[in-house]
Coordinates of C-alpha atoms in Angstrom, one line a residue:
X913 CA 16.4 44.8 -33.1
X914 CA 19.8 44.5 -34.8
X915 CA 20.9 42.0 -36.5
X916 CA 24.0 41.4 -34.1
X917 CA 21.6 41.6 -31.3
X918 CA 19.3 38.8 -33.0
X919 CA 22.1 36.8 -33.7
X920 CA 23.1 36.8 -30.3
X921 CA 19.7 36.2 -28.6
X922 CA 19.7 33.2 -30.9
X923 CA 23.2 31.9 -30.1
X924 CA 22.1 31.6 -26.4
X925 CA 19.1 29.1 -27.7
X926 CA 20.8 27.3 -29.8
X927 CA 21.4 23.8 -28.2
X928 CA 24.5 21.9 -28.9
X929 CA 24.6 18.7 -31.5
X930 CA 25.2 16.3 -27.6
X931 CA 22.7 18.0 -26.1
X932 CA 20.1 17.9 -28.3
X933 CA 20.5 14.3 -28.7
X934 CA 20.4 13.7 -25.1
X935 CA 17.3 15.5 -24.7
X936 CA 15.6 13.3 -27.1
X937 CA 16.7 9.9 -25.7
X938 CA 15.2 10.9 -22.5
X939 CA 11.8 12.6 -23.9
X940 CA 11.6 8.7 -25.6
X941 CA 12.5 7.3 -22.6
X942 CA 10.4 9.7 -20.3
X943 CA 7.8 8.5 -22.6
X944 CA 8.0 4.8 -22.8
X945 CA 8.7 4.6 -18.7
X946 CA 5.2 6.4 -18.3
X947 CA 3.6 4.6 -20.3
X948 CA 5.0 1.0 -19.1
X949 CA 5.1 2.4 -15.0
X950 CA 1.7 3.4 -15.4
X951 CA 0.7 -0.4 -16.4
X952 CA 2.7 -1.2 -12.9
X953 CA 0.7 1.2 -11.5
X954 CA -3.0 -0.3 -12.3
X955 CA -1.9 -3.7 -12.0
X956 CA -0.3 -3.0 -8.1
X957 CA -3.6 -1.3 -7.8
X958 CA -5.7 -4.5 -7.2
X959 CA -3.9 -5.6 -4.0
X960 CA -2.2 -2.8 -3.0
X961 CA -3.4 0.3 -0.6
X962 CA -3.1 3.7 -1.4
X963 CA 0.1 4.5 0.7
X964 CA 1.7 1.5 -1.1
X965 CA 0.7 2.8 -4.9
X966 CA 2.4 6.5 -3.9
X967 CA 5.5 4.5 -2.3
X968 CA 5.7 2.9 -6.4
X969 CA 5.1 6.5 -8.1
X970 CA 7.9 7.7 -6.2
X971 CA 10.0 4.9 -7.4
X972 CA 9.0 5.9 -10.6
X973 CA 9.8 10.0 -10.5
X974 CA 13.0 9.2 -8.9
X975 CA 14.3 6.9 -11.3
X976 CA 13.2 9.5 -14.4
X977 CA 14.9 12.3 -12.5
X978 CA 17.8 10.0 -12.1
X979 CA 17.8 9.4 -16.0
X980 CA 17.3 12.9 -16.6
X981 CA 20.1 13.9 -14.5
X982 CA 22.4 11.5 -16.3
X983 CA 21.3 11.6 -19.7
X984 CA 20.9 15.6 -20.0
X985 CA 22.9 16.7 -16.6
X986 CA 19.9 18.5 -15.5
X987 CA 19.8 17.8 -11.3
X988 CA 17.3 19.9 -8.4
X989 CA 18.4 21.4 -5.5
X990 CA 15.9 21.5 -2.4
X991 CA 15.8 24.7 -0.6
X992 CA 13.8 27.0 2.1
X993 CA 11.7 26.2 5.0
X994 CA 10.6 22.6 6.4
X995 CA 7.9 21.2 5.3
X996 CA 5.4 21.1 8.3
X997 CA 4.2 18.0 10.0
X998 CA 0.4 16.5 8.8
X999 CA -1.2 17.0 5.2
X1000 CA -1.5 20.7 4.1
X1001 CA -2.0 22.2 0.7
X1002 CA 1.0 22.8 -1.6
X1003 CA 0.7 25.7 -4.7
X1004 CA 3.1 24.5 -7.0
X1005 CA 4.6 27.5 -9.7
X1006 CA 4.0 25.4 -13.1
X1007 CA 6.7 26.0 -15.9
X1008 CA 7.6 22.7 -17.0
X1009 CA 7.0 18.6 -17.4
X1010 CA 9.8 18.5 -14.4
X1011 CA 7.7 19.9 -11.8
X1012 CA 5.4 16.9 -12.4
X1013 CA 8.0 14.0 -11.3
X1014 CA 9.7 16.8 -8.7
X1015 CA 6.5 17.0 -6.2
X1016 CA 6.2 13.2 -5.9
X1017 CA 10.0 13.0 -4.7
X1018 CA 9.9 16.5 -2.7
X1019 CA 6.8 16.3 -1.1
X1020 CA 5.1 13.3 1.3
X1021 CA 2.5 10.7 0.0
X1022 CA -0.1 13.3 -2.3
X1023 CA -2.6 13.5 -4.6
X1024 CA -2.9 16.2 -7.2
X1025 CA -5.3 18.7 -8.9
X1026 CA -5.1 17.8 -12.8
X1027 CA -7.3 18.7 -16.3
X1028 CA -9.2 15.8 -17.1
X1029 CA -8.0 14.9 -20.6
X1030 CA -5.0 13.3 -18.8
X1031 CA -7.5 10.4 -17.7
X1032 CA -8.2 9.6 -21.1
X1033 CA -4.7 8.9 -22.3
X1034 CA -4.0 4.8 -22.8
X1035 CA -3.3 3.4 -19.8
X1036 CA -1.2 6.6 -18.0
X1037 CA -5.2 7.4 -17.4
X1038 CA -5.7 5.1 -15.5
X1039 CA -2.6 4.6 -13.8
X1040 CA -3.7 8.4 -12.7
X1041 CA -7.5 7.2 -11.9
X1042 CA -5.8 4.7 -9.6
X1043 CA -3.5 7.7 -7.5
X1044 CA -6.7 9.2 -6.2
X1045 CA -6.3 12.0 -8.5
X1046 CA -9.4 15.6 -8.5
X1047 CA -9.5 15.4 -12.3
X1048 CA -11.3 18.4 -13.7
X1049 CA -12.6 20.2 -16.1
X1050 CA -10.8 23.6 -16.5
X1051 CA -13.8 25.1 -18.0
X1052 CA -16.4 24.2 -15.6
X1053 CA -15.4 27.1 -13.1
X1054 CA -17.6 27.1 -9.9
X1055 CA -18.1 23.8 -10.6
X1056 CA -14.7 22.9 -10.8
X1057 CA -13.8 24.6 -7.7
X1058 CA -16.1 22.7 -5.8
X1059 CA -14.9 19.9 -6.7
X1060 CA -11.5 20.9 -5.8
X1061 CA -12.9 21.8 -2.0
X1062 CA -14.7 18.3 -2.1
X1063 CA -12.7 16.1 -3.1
X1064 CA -9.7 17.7 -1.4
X1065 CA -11.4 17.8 2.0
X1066 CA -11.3 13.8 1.5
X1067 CA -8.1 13.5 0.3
X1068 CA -6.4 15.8 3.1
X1069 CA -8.5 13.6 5.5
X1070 CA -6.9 10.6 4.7
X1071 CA -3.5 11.4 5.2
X1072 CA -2.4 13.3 1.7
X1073 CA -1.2 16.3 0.7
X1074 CA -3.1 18.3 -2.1
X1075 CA -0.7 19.3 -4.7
X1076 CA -2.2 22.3 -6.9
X1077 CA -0.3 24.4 -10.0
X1078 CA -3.0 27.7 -9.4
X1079 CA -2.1 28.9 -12.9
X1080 CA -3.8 25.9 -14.2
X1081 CA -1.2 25.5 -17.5
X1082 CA 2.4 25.8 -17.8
X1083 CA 3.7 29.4 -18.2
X1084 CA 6.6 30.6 -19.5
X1085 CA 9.6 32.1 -17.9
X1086 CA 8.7 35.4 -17.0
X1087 CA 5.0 35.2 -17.3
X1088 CA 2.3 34.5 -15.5
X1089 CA -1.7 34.5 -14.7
X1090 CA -4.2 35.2 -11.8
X1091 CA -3.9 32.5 -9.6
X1092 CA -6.9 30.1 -9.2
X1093 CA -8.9 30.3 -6.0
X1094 CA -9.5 26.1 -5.3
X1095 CA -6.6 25.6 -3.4
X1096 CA -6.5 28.7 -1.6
X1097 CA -10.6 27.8 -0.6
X1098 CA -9.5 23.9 0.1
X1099 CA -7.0 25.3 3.0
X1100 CA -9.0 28.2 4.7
X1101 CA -12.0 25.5 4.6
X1102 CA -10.3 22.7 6.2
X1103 CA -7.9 25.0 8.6
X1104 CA -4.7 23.4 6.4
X1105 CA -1.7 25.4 6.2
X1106 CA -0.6 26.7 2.2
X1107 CA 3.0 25.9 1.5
X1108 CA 4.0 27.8 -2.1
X1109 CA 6.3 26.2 -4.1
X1110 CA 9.0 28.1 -6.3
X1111 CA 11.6 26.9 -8.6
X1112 CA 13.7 27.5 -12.3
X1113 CA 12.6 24.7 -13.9
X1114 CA 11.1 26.5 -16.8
X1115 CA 14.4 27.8 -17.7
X1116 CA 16.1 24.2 -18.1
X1117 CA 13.2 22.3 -19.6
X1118 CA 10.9 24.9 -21.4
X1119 CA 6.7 24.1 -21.6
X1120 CA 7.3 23.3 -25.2
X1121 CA 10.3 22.2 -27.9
X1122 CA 12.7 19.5 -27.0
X1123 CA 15.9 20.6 -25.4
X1124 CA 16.7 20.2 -21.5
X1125 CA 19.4 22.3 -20.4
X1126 CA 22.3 21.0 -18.4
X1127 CA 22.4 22.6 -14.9
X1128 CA 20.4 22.5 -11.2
X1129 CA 17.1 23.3 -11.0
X1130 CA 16.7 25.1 -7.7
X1131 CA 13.1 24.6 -5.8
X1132 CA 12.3 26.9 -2.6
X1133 CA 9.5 25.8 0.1
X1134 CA 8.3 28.9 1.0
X1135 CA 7.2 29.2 4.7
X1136 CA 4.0 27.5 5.6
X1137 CA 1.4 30.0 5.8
X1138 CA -1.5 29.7 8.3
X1139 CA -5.1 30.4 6.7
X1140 CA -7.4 31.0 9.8
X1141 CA -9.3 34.6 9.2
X1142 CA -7.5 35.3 5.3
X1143 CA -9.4 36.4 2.7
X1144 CA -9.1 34.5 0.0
X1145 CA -8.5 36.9 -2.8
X1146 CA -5.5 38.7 -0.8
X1147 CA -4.6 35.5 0.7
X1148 CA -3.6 34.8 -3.2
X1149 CA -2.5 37.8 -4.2
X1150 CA 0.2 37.3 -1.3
X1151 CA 1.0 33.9 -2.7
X1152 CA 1.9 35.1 -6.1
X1153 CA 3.4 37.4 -5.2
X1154 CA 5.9 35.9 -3.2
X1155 CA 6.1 32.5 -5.9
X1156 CA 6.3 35.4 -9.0
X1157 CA 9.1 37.3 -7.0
X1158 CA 10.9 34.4 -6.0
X1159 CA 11.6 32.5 -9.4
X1160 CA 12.3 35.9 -11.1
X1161 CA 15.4 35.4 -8.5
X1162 CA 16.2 32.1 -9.1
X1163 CA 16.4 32.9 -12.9
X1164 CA 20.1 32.4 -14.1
X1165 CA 21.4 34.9 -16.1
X1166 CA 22.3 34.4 -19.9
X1167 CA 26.2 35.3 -20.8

């Protein structure tokens, strides 16, 4: 690569002096709201229901997507098909930390799929413990899977939508994995639609390093997709597919 090349790859990463310090007030902020909301969280947990709790993590998502908006300048944009009556299963493309608060806003009253090691962080553990959350162990495979389709089968029975990233970490832009099989098994078991999830996200808030670039992140529902008779392997090769293809649109384009 040339040097005028390099240096122009690098100018389009560089973040400006306002920027960067906006993205560090809010990563404090994001922080310290987490951590005090989840507290919230466990203490409305000893009187109130299940729909109640969600109804106060939304509050919470919002308001952090509020202060990200204003602090950084970094808004969403909804886009796509409805979102279909009932509780289905929802395959979420995972780039980012934004995705996280996103869901809760986009998407009705849910639970989500989630490693494990998030229930043993002080208190945001078991703020989580208290949302009903299938914590598992990425390593466990079969195992883990199961307990995806168990748990899940409860969870969609009560009323929730099951919110699952199917690459299982945050990828960067432009890359991606084999999709994991739980969700996809959770809907043809249960007869549940799968509604995939695109969006930019990645490009505005990366998986790792501080800054949050000013802009609109643009999510697309894909169209619900019935499950009755798939295979499960082409089922999710479809899915990705269609995510994969999707976001590599929704990538803006560097000047």
């Amino acid at each position: 690569m040339s040097s005028v090349a390099a240096n122009a790859r690098a100018a389009r990463w560089r973040v400006p002096p306002v920027q960067l310090l906006a993205s560090l007030f809010f990563t404090v902020f994001w922080f310290v709201w987490t951590f005090l909301y989840a507290i919230v969280v466990v203490v409305g947990s000893l009187f109130l229901p299940f729909p109640r709790r969600f109804a106060l993590v939304r509050v919470y998502a919002t308001i952090a997507l509020w202060v990200l908006r204003w602090s950084c300048g970094l808004s969403y944009r909804i886009e796509g098909a409805a979102l279909p009556p009932g509780a289905h299963v929802a395959l979420w493309k995972h780039s980012s930390s934004w995705e996280t608060m996103a869901m809760m806003v986009v998407f009705p009253r849910q639970v989500w799929v989630l490693k494990r090691e998030l229930l043993w962080v002080p208190a945001v553990g078991l703020g989580v413990r208290q949302m009903h959350a299938i914590a598992i162990d990425r390593r466990a495979g079969h195992s883990a899977v199961a307990q995806v389709i168990e748990q899940g089968k409860a969870r969609l029975e009560e009323g929730n939508w099951v919110m699952i990233y199917p690459e299982g970490t945050r990828m960067a832009p432009g890359e991606t994995r084999r999709y994991g099989v739980s969700g996809t098994l959770l809907a043809i078991e249960t007869g549940r639609l799968i509604v995939p999830v695109a969006h930019n996200a990645g490009y505005y808030w990366p998986r790792r390093g501080l800054r949050k670039r000013p802009g609109v992140v643009r999510v697309v529902i894909g169209a619900p997709i019935a499950t009755a008779g798939r295979e499960v392997r082409e089922l999710n090769a479809e899915i990705q597919a269609w995510v994969e293809a999707t976001v590599q649109r929704l990538m803006p384009v560097d000047p």
